[in-house]
CSV table of C-alpha atoms in Angstrom, one decimal:
chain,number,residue,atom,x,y,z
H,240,UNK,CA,5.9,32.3,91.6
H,241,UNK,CA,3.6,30.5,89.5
H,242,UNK,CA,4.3,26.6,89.5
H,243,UNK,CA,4.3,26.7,85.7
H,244,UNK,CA,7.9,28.8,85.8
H,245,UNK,CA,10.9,26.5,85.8
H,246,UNK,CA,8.7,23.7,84.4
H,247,UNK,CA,10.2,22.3,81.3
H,248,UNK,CA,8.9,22.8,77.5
H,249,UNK,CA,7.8,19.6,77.3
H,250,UNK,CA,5.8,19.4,80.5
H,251,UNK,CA,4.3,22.6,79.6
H,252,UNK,CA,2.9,21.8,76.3
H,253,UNK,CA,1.7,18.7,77.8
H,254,UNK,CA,-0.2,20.6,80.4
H,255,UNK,CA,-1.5,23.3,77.0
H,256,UNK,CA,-2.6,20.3,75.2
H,257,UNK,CA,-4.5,18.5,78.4
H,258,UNK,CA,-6.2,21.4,79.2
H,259,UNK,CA,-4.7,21.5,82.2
H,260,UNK,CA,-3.4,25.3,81.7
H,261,UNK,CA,-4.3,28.1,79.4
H,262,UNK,CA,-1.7,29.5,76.9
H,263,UNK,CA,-2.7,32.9,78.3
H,264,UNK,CA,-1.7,31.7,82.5
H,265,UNK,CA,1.3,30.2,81.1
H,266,UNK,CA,2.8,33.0,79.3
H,267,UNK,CA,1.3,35.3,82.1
H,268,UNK,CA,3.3,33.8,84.7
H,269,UNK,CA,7.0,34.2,82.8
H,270,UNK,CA,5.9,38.1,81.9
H,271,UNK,CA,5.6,38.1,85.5
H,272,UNK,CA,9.3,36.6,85.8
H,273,UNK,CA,10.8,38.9,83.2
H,274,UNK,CA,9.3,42.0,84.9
H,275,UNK,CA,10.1,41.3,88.7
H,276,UNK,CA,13.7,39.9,87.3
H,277,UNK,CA,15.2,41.0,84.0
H,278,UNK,CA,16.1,44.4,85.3
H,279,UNK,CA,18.9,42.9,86.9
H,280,UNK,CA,20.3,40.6,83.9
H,281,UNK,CA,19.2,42.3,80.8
H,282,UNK,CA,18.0,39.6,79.1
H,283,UNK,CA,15.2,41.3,76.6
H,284,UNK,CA,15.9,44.3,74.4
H,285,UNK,CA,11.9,44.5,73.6
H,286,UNK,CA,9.5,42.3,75.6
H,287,UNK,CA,6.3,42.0,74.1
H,288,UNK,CA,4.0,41.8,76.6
H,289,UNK,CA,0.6,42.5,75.7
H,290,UNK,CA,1.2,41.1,71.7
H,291,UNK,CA,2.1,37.9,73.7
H,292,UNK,CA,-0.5,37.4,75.8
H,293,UNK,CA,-2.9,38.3,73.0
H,294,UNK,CA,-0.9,35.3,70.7
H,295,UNK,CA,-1.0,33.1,73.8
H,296,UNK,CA,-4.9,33.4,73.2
H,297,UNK,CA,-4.8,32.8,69.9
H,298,UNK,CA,-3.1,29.5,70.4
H,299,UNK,CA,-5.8,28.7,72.7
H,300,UNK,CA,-8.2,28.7,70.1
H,301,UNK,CA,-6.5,26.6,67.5
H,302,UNK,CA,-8.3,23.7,66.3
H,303,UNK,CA,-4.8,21.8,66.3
H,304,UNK,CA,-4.3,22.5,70.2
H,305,UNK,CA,-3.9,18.9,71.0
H,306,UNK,CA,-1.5,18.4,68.5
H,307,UNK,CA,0.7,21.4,69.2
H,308,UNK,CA,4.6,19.8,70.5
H,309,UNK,CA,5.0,23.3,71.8
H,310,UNK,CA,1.6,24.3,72.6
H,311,UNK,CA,1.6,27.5,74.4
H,312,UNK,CA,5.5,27.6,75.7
H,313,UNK,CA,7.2,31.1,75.8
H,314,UNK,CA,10.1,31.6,73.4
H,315,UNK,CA,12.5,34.1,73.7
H,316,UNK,CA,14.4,35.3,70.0
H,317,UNK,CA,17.3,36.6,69.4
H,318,UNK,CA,17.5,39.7,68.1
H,319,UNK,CA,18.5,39.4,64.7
H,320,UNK,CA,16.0,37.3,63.7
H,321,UNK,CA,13.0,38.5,62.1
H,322,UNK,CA,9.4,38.3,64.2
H,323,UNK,CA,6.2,39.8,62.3
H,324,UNK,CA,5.6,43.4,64.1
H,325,UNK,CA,8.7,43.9,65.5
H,326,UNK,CA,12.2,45.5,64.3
H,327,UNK,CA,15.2,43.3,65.0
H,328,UNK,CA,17.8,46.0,65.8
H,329,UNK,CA,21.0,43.1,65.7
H,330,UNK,CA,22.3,44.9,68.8
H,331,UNK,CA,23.0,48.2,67.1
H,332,UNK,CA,21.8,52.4,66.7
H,333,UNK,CA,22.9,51.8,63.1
H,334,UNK,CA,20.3,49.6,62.3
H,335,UNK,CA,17.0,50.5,61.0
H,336,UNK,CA,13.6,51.0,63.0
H,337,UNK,CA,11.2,49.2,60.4
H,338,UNK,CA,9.2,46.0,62.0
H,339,UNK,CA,9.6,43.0,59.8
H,340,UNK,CA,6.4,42.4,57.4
H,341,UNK,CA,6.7,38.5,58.2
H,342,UNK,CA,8.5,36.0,60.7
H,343,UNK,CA,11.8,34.6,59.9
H,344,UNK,CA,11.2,30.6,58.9
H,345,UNK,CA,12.3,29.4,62.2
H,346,UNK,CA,10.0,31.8,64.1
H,347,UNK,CA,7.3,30.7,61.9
H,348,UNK,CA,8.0,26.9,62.4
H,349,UNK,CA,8.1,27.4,66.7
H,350,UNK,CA,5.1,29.7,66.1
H,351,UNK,CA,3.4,27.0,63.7
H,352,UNK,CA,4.1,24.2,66.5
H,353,UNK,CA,2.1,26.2,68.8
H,354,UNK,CA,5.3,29.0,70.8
H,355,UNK,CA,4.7,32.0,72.0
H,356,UNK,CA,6.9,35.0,71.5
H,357,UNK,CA,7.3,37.2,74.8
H,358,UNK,CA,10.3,39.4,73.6
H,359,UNK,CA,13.4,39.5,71.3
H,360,UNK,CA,16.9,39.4,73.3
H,361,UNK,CA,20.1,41.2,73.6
H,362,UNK,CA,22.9,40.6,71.6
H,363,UNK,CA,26.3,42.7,71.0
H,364,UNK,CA,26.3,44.5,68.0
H,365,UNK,CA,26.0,42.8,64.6
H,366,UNK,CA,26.2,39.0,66.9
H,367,UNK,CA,30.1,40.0,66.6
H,368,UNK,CA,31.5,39.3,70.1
H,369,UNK,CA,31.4,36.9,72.7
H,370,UNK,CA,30.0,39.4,75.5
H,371,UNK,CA,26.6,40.8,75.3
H,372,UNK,CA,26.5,44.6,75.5
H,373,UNK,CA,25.6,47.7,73.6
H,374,UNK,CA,23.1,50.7,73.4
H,375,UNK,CA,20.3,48.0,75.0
H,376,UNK,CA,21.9,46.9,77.7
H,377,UNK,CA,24.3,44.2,79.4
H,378,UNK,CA,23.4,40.5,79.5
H,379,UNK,CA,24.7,39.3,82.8
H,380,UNK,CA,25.0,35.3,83.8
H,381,UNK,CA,22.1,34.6,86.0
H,382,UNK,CA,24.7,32.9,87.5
H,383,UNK,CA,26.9,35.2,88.6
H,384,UNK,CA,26.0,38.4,87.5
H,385,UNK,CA,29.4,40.2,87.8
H,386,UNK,CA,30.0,37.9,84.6
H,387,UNK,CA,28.8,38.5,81.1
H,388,UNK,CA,25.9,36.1,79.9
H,389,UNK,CA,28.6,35.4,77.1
H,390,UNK,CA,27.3,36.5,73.6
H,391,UNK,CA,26.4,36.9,70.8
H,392,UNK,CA,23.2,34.7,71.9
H,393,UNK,CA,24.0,35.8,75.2
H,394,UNK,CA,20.1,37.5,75.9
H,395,UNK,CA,18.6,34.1,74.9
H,396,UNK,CA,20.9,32.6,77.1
H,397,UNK,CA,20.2,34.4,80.3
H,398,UNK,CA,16.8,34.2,79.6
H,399,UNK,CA,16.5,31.0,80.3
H,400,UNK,CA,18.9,30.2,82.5
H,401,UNK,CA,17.0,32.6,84.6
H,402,UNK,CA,13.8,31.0,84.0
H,403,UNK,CA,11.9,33.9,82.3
H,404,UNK,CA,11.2,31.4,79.3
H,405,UNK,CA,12.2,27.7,79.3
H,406,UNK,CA,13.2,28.1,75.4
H,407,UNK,CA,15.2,30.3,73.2
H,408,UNK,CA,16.5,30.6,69.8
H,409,UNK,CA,19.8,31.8,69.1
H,410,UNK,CA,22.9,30.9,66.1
H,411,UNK,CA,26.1,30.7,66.0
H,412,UNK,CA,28.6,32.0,63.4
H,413,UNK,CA,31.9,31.3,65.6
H,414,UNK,CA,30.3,29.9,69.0
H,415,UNK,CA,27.6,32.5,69.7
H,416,UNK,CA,25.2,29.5,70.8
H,417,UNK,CA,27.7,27.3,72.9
H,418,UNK,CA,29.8,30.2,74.8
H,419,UNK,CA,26.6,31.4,76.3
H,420,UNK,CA,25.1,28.0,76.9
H,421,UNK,CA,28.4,27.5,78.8
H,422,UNK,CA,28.2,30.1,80.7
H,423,UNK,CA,24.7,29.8,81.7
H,424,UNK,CA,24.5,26.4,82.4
H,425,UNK,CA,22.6,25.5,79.3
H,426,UNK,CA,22.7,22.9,77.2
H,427,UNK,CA,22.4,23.8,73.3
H,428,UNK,CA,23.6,22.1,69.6
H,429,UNK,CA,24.6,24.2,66.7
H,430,UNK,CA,23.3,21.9,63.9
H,431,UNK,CA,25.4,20.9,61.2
H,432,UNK,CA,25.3,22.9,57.7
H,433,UNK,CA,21.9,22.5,56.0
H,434,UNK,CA,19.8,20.9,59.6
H,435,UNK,CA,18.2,24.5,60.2
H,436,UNK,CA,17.1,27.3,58.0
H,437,UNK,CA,19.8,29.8,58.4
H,438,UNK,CA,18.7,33.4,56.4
H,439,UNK,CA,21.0,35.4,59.0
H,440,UNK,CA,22.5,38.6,58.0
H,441,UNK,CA,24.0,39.0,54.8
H,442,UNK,CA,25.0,35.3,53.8
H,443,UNK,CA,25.1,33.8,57.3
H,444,UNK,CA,28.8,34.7,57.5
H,445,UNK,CA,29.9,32.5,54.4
H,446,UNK,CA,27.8,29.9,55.2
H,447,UNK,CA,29.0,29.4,58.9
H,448,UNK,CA,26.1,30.4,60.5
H,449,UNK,CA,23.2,28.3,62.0
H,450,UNK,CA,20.3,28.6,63.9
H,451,UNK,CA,19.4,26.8,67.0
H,452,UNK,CA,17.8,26.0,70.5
H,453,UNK,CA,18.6,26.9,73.8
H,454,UNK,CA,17.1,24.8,76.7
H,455,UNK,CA,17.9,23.2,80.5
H,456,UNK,CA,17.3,19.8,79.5
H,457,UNK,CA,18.2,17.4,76.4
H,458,UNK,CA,14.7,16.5,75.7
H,459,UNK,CA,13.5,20.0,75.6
H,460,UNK,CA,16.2,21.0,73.1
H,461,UNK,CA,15.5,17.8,71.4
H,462,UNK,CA,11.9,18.8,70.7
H,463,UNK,CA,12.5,22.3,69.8
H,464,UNK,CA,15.0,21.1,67.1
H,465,UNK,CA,12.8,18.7,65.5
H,466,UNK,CA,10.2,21.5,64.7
H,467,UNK,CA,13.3,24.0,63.8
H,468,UNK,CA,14.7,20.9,61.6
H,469,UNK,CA,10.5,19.9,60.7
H,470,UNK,CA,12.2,16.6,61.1
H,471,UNK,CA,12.6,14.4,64.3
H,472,UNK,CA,15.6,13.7,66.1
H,473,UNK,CA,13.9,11.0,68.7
H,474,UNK,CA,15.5,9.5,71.3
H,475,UNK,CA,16.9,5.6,70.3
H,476,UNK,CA,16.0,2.5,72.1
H,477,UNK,CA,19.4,1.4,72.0
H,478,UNK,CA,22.8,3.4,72.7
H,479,UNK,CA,25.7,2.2,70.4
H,480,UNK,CA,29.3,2.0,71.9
H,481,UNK,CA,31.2,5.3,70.9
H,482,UNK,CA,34.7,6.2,70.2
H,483,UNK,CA,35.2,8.9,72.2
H,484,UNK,CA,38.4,11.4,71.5
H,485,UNK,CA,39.2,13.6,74.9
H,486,UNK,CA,41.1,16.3,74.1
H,487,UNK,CA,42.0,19.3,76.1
H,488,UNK,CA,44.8,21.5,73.9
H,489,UNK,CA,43.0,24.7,72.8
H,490,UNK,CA,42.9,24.8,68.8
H,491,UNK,CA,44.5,27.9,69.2
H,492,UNK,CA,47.9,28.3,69.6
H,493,UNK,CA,49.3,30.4,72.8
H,494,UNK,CA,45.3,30.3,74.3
H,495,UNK,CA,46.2,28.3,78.0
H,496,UNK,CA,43.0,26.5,79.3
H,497,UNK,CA,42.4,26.4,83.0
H,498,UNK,CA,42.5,23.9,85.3
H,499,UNK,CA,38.4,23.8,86.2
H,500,UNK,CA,37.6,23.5,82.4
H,501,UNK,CA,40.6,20.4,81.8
H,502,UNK,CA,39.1,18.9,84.9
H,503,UNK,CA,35.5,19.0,83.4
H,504,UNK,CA,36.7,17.3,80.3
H,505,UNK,CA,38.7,14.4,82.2
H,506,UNK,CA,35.4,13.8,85.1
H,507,UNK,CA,33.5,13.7,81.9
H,508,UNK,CA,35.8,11.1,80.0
H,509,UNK,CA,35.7,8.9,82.9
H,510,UNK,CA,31.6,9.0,83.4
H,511,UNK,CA,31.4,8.2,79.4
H,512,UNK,CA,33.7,5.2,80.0
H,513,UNK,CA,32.4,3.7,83.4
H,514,UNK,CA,28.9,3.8,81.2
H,515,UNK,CA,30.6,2.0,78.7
H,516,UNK,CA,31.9,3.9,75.9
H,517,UNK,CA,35.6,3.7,74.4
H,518,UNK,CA,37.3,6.8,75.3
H,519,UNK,CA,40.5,7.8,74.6
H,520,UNK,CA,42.9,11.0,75.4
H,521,UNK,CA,43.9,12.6,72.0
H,522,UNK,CA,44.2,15.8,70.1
H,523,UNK,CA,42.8,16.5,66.5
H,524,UNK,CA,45.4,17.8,64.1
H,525,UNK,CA,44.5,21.4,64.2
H,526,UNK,CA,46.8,23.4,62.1
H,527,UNK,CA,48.5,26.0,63.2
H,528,UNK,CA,46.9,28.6,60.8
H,529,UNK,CA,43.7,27.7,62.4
H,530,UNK,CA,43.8,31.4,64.5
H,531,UNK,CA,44.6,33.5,61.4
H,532,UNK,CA,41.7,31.7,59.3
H,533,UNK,CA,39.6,31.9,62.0
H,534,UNK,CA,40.4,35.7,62.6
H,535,UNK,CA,39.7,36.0,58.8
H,536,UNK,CA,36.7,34.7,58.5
H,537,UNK,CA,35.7,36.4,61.8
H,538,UNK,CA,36.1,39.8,61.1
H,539,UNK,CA,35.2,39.1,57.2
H,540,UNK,CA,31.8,38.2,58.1
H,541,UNK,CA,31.4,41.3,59.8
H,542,UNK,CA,32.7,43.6,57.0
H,543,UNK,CA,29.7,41.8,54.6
H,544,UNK,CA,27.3,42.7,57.7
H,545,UNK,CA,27.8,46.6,58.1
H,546,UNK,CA,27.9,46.7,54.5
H,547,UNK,CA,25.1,49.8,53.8
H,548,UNK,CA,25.4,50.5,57.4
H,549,UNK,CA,26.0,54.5,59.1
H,550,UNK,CA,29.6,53.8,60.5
H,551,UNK,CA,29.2,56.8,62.6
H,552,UNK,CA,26.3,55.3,64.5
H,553,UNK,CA,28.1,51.9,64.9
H,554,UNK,CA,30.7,51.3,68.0
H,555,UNK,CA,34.3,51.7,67.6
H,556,UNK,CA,35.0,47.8,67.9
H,557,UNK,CA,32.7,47.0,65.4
H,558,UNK,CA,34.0,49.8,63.1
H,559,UNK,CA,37.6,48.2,63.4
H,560,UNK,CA,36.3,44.5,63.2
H,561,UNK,CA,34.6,45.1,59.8
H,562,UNK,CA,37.7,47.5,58.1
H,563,UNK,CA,40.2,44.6,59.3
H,564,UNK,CA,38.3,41.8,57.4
H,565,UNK,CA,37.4,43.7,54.0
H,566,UNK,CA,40.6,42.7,52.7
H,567,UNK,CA,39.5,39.3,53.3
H,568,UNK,CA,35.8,39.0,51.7
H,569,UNK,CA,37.2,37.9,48.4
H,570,UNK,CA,39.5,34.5,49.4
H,571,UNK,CA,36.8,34.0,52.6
H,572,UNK,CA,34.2,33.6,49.8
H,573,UNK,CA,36.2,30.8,47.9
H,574,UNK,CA,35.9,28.6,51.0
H,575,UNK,CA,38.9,26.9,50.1
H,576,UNK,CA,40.5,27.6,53.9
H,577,UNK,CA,37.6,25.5,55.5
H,578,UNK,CA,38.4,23.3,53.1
H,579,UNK,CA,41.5,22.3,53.5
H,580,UNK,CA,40.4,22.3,57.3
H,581,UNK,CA,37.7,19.8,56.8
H,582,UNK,CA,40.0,17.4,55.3
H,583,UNK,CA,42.9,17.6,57.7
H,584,UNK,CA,40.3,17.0,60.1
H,585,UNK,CA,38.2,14.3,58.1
H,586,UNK,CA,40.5,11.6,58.8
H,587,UNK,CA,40.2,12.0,62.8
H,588,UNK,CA,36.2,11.6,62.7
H,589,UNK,CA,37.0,8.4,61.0
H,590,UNK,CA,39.1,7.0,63.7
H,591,UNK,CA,36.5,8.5,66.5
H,592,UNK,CA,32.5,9.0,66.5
H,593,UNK,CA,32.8,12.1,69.0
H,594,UNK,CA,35.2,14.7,69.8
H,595,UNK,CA,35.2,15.6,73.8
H,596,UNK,CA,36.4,19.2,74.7
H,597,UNK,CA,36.1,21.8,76.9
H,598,UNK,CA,33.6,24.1,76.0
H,599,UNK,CA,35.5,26.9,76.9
H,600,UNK,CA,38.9,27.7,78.2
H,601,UNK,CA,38.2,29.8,81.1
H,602,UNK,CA,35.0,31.9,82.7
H,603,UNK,CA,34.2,34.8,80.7
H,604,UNK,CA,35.2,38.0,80.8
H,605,UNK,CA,33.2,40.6,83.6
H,606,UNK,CA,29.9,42.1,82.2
H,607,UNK,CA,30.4,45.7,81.5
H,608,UNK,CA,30.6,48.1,79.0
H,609,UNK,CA,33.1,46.5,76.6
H,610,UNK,CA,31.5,48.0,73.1
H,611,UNK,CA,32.6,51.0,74.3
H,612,UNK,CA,36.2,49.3,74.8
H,613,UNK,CA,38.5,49.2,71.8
H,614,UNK,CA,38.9,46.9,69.6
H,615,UNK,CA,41.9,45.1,70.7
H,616,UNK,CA,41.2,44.4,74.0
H,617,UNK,CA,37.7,43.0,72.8
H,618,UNK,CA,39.4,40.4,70.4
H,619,UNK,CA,41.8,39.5,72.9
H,620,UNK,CA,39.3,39.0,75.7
H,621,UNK,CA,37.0,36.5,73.5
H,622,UNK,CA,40.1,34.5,72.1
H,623,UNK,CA,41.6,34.2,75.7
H,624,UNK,CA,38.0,32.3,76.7
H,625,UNK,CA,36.4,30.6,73.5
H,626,UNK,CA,39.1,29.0,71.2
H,627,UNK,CA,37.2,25.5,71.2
H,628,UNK,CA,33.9,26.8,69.2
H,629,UNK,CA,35.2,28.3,65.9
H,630,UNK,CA,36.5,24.9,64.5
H,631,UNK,CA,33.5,23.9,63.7
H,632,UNK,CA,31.4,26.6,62.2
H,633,UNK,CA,34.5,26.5,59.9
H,634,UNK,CA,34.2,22.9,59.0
H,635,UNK,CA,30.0,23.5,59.1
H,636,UNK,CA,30.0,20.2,61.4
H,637,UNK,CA,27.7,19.5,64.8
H,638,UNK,CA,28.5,20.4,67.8
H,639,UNK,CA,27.1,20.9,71.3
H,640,UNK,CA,27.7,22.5,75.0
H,641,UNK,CA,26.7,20.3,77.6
H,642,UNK,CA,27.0,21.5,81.4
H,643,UNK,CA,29.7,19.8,83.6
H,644,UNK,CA,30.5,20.7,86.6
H,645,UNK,CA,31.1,24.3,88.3
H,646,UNK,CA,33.5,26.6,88.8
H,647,UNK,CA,35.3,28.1,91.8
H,648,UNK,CA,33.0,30.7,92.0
H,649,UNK,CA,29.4,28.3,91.7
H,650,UNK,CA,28.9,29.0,88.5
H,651,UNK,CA,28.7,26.0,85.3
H,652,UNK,CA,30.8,24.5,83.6
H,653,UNK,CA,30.5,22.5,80.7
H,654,UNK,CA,32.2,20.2,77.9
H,655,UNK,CA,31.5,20.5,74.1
H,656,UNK,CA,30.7,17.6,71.8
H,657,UNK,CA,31.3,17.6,68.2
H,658,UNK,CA,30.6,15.2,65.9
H,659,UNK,CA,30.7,14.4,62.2
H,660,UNK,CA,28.0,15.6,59.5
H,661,UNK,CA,24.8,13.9,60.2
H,662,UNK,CA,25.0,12.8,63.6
H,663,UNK,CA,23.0,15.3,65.5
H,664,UNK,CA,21.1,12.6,67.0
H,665,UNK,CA,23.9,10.9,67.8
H,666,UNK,CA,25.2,13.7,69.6
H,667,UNK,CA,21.8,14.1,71.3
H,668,UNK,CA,21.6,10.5,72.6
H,669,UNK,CA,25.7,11.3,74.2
H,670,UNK,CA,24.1,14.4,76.0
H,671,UNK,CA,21.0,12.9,77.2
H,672,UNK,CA,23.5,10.1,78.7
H,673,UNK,CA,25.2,12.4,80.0
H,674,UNK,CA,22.3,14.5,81.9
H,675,UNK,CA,21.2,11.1,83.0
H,676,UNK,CA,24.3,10.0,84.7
H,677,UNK,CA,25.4,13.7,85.5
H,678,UNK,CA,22.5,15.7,86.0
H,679,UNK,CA,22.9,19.7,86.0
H,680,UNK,CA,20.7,22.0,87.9
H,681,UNK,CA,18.6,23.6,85.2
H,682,UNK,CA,18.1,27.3,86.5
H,683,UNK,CA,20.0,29.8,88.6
H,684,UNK,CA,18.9,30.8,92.0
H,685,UNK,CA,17.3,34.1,90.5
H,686,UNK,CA,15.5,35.7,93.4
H,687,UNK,CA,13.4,39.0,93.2
């Protein structure tokens, strides 16, 4: 194994920019990786191995090499996001064949900053579901590989967590960033409304949508958000005292949360307040119509999606998810339920700078072939594990996974942060804290 795999983004474009290491050997050695390994966690729909290494040479050659921030580091993308050459197939047969004429704007910002893109990642059909599967394969935790990589960013996820590219772009509509960064043992923030270019499907599910990083450490997702942002988000000299609220009820009424991801919160709390911080145990109001707008917007979002689709070619779940939300385009579109939701909620982000949760309520579901499962069984599975992510693509506010702790089985575990409009950084600086007093073991065990 190359010495350049499992090395961080930022040490790698250090080394690009020093001259210390070609683009080409860097991006050689993870195609390496992905081809001894990703058989085993299906990670890529479409690697791009030769178009990569040719790019990788063409960053070589830039006059601006030494003042690239990601000079020469392999990106993954998820595969619903456009990349020049390439079709983004969203996970489905239904989908057409035709490679994009130009790169999405966030592709062209990481490219731009000096990223090279080695292959476009698995995703469940149309991003809906919390599992990665479909006619391209399974995305497995590198983890534990009995378990899905979680989804819908779950390729980009298990890419690096595996190592095969130290960075990844995903989004997330109702947690499709944060449920496979907690799984994985990742650490990722889904920006608040208006931080990232969005431009994801048809109307980036009402607005709920955003685009973001996946990386092992804070500083690495750090960098690659300031370029996705073209705006910094640098580290503070000095750390203000938070109010920290620790909650651990699931926003979702009847959704039980086990004991592993209650523990994480409350070993958490207790780190946060030996380091200083005011932290206290609370719940945020959550009404209890919070699972039927949720479910609403959900399978709404979907229905706009397949619109102009072949429903014969698209899986039974998906089929069901998009005829239950057509119903519910027309009030979805208002926005008046997430609304009212931000200003129940408004007054508790007042009281507290940070909202402490678990970032999921149990491990996820096995990987398998669950788009060929029906629809029922699929919704269940994902509301049983992630309640604590939809919240806040609803309200459109920050929030983060950040590993803590394992599980029974070895695998991660991890908390979520969220935080009011605007406080990214803020929410940054808590997770860097957090990696320095806690730290997490940034890649699986991958052999091969």
């Amino acid at each position: 194994m190359s010495s350049w795999v499992g090395r961080s983004a930022v040490e790698i474009a250090a080394a690009v920019r020093e001259k210390r290491v070609t683009p080409r050997e860097v991006v050689a050695a993870h195609l390496a990786r992905i081809e001894r390994l990703d058989g085993r966690i299906g990670a890529f729909r479409k690697v791009r191995t030769e178009a990569a290494l040719a790019e990788a040479d063409e960053v070589a050659s830039r006059a601006d090499l030494a003042g690239l921030p990601l000079a020469g580091v392999p990106l993954a993308v998820k595969d619903n996001l456009a990349v020049r050459g390439e079709a983004a197939r969203n996970g489905s047969a239904a989908t057409p064949e035709t490679p994009a004429a130009a790169d999405h704007v966030t592709v062209a910002r990481l490219r731009a900053a000096g990223a090279v893109v080695v292959g476009l990642t698995n995703v469940p059909e149309l991003c809906v579901f919390g599992t990665t599967e479909g006619p391209y394969g399974i995305a497995r935790n590198p983890w534990d590989p009995s378990r899905t990589a979680g989804g819908s960013s779950g390729g980009s996820a298990a890419a690096v967590a595996a190592g095969l590219v130290p960075l990844a772009l995903g989004n997330d509509g109702m947690g499709s960033l944060r449920i496979p960064a907690a799984n994985c043992g990742l650490v990722t923030l889904k920006p608040g409304h208006g931080v990232v270019p969005a431009g994801i499907g048809n109307g980036d599910w009402f607005g709920m949508s955003e685009n973001g990083p996946l990386a092992t450490t804070v500083a690495d997702l750090r960098l690659m958000l300031a370029v996705l942002a073209d705006g910094g988000f640098g580290r503070r000299e000095e750390r203000p005292r938070l109010r920290i609220a620790a909650a651990v009820r699931s926003p979702l009424a009847g959704v039980s949360v086990s004991r592993p991801y209650t523990t994480a919160v409350r070993q958490t709390a207790g780190v946060l307040a030996r380091a200083g911080h005011q932290v206290r145990r609370t719940e945020p109001p959550y009404p209890l119509s919070l699972g039927v707008t949720a479910l609403r917007h959900w399978t709404a979002g979907t229905a706009v999606d397949a619109e102009g689709l072949d429903r014969a070619r698209l899986a039974r779940r998906t089929r069901v998810h998009a005829a239950v939300g057509r119903p519910f385009v027309r009030g979805v579109r208002t926005g008046e339920a997430r609304e009212r939701l931000r200003a129940r909620l408004t007054p508790f982000f007042t009281e507290h700078d940070v909202l402490l949760t678990p970032a999921l309520a149990r491990r996820s579901p096995r990987a398998g072939a669950w788009h060929e499962r029906g629809w029922l069984p699929n919704v269940l599975a994902n509301t049983a594990y992630s309640p604590f992510t939809p919240p806040w693509n609803l309200t459109g506010w920050p929030a983060m996974s950040v590993p803590a702790g394992a599980l029974p089985s070895g695998a991660p575990c991890a908390v979520q942060l969220v935080g009011r409009p605007g406080t990214e950084a803020v929410l940054l600086d808590l997770a860097e804290e957090l990696q320095e007093l806690s730290p997490w073991q940034r890649t699986a065990p991958v052999t091969g």
